[in-house]
Coordinates of C-alpha atoms in Angstrom, one line a residue:
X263 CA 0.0 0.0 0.0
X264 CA 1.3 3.6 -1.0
X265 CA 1.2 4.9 3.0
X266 CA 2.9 1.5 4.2
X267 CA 5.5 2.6 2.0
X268 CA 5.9 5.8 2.9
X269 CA 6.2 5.1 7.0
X270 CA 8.7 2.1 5.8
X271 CA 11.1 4.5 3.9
X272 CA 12.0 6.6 7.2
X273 CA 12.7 3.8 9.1
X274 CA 15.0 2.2 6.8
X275 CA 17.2 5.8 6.1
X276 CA 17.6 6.0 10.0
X277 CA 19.0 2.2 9.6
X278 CA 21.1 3.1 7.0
X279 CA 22.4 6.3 8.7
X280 CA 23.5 4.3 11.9
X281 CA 25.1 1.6 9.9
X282 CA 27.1 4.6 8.2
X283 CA 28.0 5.6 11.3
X284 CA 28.9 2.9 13.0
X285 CA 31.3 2.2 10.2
X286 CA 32.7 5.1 10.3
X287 CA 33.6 5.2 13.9
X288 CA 34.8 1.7 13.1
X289 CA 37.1 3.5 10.2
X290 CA 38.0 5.8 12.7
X291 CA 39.2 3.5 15.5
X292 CA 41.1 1.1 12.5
X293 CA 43.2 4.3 11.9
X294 CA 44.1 5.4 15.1
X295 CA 44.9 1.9 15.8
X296 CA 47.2 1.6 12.9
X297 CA 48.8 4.7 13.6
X298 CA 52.3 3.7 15.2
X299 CA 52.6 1.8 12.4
X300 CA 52.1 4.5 9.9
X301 CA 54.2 6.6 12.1
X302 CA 57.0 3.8 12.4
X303 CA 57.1 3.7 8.4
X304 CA 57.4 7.8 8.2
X305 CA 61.5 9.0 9.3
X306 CA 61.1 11.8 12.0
X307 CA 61.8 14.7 11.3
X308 CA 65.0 16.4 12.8
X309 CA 65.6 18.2 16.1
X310 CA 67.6 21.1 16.5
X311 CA 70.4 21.6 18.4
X312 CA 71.5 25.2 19.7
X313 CA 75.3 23.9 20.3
X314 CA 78.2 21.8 19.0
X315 CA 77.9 18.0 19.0
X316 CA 80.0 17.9 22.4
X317 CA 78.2 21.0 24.2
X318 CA 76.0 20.3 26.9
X319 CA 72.8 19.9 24.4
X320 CA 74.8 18.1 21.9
X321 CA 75.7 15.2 24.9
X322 CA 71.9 15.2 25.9
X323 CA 70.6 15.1 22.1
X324 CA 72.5 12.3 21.4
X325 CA 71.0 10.4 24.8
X326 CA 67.2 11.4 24.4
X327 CA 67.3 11.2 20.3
X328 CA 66.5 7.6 20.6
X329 CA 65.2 6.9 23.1
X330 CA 62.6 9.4 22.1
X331 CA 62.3 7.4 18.8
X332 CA 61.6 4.2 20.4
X333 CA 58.8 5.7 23.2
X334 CA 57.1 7.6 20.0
X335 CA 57.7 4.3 17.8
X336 CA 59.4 6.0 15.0
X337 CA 61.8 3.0 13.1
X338 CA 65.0 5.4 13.1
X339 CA 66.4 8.0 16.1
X340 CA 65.5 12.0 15.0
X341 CA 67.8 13.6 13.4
X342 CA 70.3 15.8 15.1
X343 CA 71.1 19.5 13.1
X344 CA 73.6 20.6 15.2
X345 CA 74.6 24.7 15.3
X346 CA 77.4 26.9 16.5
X347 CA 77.4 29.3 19.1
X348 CA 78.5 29.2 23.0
X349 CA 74.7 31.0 24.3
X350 CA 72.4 28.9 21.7
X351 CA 70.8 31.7 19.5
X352 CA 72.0 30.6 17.1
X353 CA 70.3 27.4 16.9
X354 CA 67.1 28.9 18.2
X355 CA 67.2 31.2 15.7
X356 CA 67.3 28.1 13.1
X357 CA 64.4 26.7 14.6
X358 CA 62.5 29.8 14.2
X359 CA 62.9 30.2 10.5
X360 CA 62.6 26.5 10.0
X361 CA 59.6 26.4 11.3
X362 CA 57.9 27.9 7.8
X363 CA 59.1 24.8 5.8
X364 CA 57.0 22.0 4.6
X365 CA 58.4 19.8 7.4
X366 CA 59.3 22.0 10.4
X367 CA 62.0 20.8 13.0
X368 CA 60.5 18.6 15.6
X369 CA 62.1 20.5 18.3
X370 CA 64.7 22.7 19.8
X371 CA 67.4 21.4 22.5
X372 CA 68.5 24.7 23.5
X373 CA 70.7 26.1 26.4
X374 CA 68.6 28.5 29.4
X375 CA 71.5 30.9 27.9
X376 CA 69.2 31.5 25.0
X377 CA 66.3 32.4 26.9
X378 CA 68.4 34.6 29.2
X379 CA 69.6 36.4 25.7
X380 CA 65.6 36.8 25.1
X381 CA 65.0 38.8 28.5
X382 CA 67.9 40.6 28.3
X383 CA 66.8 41.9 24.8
X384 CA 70.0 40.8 22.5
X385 CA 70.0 42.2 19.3
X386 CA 70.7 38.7 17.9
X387 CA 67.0 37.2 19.1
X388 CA 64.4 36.6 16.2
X389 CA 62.5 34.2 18.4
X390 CA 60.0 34.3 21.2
X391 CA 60.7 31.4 24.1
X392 CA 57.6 32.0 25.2
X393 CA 56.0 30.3 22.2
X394 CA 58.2 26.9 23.3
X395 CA 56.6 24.1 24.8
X396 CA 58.9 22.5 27.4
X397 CA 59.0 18.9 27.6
X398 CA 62.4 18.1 29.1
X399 CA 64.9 20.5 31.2
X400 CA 68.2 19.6 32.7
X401 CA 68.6 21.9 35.7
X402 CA 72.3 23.2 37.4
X403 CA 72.1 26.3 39.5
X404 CA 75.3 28.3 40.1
X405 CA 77.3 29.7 43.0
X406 CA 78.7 32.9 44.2
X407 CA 81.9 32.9 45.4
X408 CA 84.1 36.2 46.9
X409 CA 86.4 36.7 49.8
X410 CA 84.6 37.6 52.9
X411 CA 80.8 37.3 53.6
X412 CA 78.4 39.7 52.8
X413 CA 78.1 41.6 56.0
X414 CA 82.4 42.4 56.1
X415 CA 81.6 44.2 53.0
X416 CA 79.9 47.0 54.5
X417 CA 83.0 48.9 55.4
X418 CA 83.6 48.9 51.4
X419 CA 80.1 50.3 50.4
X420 CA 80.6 53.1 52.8
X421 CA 83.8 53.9 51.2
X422 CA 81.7 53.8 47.5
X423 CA 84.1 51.3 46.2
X424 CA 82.6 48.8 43.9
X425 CA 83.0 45.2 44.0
X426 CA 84.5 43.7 40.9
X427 CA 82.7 41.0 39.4
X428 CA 84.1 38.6 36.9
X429 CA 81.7 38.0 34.5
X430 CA 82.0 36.7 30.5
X431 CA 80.1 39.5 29.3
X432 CA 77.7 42.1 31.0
X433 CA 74.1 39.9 29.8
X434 CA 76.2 36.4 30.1
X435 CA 75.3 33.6 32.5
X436 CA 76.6 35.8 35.2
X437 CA 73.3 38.6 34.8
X438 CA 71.7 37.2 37.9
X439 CA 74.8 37.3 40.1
X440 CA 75.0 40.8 39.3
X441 CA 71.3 41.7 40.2
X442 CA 71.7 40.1 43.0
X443 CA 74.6 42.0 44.2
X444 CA 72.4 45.2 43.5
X445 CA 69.3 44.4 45.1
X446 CA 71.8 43.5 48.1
X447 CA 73.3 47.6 47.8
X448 CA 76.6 45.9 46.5
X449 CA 77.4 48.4 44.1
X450 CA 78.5 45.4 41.3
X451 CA 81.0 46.5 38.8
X452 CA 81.6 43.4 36.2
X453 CA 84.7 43.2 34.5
X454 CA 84.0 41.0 31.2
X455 CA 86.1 38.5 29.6
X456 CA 85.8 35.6 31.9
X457 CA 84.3 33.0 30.1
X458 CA 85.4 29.6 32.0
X459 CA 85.1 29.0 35.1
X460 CA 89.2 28.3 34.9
X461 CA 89.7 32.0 34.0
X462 CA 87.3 33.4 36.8
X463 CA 89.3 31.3 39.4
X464 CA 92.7 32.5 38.3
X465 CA 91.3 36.6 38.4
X466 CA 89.8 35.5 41.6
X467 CA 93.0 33.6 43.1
X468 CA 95.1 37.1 41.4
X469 CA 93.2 40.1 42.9
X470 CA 91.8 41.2 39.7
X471 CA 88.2 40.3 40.8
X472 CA 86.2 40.4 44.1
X473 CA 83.5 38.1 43.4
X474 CA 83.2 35.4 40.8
X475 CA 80.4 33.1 39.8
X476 CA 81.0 29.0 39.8
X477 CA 78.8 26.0 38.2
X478 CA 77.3 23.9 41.1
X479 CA 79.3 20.4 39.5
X480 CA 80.6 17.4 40.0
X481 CA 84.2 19.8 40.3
X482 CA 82.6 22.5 42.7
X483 CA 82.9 20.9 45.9
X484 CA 87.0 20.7 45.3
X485 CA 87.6 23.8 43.7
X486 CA 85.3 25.4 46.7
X487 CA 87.7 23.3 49.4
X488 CA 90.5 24.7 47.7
X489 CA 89.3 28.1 47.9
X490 CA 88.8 27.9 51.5
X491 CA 92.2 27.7 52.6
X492 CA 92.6 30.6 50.2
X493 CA 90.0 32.8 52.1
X494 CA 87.3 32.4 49.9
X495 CA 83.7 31.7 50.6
X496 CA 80.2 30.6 48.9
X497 CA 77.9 33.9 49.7
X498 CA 75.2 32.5 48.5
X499 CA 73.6 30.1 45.6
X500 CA 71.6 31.6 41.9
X501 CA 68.6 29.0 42.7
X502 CA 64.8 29.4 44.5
X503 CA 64.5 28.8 47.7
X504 CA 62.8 25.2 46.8
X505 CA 66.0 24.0 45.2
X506 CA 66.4 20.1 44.9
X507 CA 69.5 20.8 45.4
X508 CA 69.4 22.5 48.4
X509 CA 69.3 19.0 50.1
X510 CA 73.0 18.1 47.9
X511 CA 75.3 20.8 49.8
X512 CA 74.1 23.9 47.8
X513 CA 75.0 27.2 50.1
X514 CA 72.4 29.3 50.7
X515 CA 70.4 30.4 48.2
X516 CA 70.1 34.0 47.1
X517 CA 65.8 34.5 48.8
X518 CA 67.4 33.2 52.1
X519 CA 70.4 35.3 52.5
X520 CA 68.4 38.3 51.3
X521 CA 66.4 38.3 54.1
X522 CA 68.8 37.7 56.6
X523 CA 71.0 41.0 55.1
X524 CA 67.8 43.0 55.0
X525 CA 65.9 41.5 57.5
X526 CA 62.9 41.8 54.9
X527 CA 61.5 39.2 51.8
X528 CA 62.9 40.9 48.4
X529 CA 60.0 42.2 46.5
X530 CA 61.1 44.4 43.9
X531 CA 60.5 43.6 40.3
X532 CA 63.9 43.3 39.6
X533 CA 63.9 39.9 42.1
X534 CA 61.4 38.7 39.4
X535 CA 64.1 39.7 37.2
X536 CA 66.6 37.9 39.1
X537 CA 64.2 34.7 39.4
X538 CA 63.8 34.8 35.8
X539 CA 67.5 34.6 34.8
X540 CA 68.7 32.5 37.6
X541 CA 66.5 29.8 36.7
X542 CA 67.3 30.3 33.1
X543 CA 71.6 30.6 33.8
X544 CA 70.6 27.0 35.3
X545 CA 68.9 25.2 32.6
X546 CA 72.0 23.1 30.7
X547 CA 69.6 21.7 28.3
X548 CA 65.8 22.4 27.4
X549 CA 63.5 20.0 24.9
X550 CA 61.2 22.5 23.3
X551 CA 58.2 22.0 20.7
X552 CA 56.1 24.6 18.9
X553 CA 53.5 26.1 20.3
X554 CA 51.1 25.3 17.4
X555 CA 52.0 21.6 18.4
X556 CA 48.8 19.4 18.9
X557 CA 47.8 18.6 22.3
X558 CA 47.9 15.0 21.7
X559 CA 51.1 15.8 20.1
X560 CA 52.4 17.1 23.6
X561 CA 50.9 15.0 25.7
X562 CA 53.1 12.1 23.6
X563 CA 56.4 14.0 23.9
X564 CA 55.9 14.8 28.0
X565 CA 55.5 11.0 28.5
X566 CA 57.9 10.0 26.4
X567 CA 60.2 12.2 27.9
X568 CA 59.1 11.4 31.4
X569 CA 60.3 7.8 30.1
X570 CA 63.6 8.9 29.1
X571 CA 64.9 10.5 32.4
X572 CA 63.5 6.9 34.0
X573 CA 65.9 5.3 31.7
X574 CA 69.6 4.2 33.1
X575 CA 71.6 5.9 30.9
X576 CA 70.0 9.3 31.3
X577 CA 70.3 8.8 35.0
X578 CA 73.8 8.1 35.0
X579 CA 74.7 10.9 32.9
X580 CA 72.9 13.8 34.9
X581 CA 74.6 11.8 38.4
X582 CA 78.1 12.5 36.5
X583 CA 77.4 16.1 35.5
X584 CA 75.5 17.0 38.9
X585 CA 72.3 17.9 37.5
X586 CA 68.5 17.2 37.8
X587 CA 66.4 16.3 35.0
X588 CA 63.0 18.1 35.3
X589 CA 60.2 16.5 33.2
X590 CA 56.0 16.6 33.6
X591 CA 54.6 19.1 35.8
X592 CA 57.8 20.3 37.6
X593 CA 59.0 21.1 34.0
X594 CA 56.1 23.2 32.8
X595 CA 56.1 25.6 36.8
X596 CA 60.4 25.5 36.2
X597 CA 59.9 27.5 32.6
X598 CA 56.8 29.3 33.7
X599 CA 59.3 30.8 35.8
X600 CA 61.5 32.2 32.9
X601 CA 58.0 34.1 31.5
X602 CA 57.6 36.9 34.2
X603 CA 55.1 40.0 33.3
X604 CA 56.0 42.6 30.7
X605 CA 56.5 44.9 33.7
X606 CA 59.3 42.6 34.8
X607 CA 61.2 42.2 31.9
X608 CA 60.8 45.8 30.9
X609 CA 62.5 46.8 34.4
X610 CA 64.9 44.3 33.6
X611 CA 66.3 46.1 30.1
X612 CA 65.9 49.7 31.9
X613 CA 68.3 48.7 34.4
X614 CA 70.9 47.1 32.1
X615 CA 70.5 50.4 29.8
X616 CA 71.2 52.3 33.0
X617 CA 74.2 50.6 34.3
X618 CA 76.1 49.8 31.4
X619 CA 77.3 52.9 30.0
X620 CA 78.2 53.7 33.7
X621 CA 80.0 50.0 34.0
X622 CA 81.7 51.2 31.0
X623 CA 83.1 54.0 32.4
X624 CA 83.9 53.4 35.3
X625 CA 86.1 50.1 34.1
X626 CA 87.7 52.0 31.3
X627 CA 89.3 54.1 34.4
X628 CA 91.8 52.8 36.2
X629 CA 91.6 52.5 40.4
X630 CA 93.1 54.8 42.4
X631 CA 95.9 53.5 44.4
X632 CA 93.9 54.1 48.0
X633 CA 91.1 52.0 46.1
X634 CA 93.3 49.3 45.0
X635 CA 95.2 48.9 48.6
X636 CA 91.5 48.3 49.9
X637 CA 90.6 45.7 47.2
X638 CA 94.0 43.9 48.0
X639 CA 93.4 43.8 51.5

């Protein structure tokens, strides 16, 4: 009958449309199931490295390359494209540019020096960190290291004499040593051209520096006994007050002997500042992805990663070079540090435009010979 007909055709497009769909989600779960296996016949694409094969990122590229492979079931380790350049702009830059090509970069291992060259405003910076994804960090903090403690110095910074910091240059890893020194009423005057530890200890041993700025390593704790017996001593450590390492023989850190100096908790934006580039003079070596990367695309790296630092030889490595691998959650809240406010980073490039002409100056001039009797005593 023509009505029968009719109600029937309804009930057999809804039939049809469910079978559709179930087929389709069917289709659906096939593919995703059959992913690794697509992914395993696809070569990865190549990670960047912002340093020389036997820099600090080159040593942990060649470790988590793959081992990353395996935990993201790629058949062959990622590429390495290794760059030159002691502070890693270099190869961030790279991975900037690259990231316009057909087949961008996976990644960036990159150096905290790189950031630090970002807050600090370097001319050299075409990239924004703060549109990395962090899925790995090795973490190092450094030391401070002069001849008395902080309180003998007080008889100096009546007398306006400066103390002479040995840095490599005046926004090199040794920026937060100096702010810290200022927000302490220091008076820092950095002398650059210091750029291994090797070269700060022999101005330090000769006079020609007051304070210098030391690695916390596997070689720290004998160069520091050996500075002892010279007179020297650790004022205080470049790392937050929640420092892992705190618990491995770290001096004080920088929060804790600021309030003990000032008898007050440092506030100013330029402790932000200081926050921001300690923790970024600290990181060694930082796994990066775009920030256009998909979640599920994230998600993968950050256990796979979480994976690698479980791994043996990963572990051994960061025991032999004294530092902590920072993966997951403690990762993401570690480089959420190096992205303070606008306000922060603005103070910080006012007060580097204010004191380097002055550090200039006053370095081009030599001491006078009551000065230099005082810094020799």
């Amino acid at each position: 009958m023509p009505g029968r007909k009719q109600k029937e055709q309804p009930e057999q497009n809804t039939t049809l449309s469910r079978r559709m769909m179930m087929a389709g989600l069917l289709s659906g779960f096939y593919s995703f199931a059959r992913l690794p296996t697509a992914r395993a016949a696809e070569p990865p694409t190549p990670l960047i490295v912002a340093g020389v094969a036997d820099s600090q990122c080159g040593q942990w590229a060649s470790l988590l390359a793959p081992i990353l492979a395996d935990e993201l079931q790629y058949a062959s380790p990622f590429p390495l494209t290794t760059t030159t350049g002691w502070d890693g702009v270099t190869g961030a830059n790279l991975f900037e540019t690259q990231q316009e090509q057909a087949l961008p970069p996976a990644g960036v291992i990159a150096p905290g020096t790189a950031i630090l060259a970002a807050l600090a405003g370097d001319s050299r910076v075409h990239y924004d960190y703060q549109r990395w994804v962090p899925t790995f960090l090795s973490h190092q903090p450094t030391v401070v290291v002069g001849k008395a403690a902080l309180h003998r110095s007080v008889a100096s910074i009546l007398k306006g004499q400066p103390l002479r910091v040995g840095v490599s240059r005046y926004t090199g890893p040794e920026l937060p040593t100096l702010l810290a020194l200022d927000l302490l009423g220091l008076r820092p005057l950095p002398l650059p051209g210091f750029g291994t530890a090797e070269a700060a200890l022999q101005a330090l041993r000769a006079g020609t520096v007051d304070v210098i700025q030391l690695p916390f390593d596997v070689d720290f704790s004998g160069r520091m006994a050996a500075l002892q017996e010279e007179g020297f001593l650790p004022l205080f450590s470049n790392a937050l007050p929640n420092s892992l390492f705190l618990r491995q023989g770290l001096p004080l850190d920088f929060t804790t002997v600021f309030a003990q100096e000032r008898h007050r908790a440092p506030n100013a934006l330029l402790y932000q500042a200081w926050a921001a580039t300690a923790t970024a003079t600290a990181i060694k070596a930082g796994l990066m992805l775009p920030i256009l990367s998909l979640p599920a695309t994230v998600a993968q790296w950050r256990h796979a990663c979480q994976k690698a630092a479980a791994t043996h030889d990963l572990r051994v490595h960061a025991r032999e070079e004294n530092q902590i691998m920072l993966t997951g959650t403690v990762c993401a809240s570690t480089y959420a540090t190096m992205m303070p406010d606008l306000s922060v980073i603005l103070a910080l490039r006012r007060w580097l435009a204010f004191n380097m002409p002055r550090w200039r100056d006053t370095a081009a001039r030599p001491l006078s010979p009551a000065a230099a009797q005082q810094h020799a005593d």
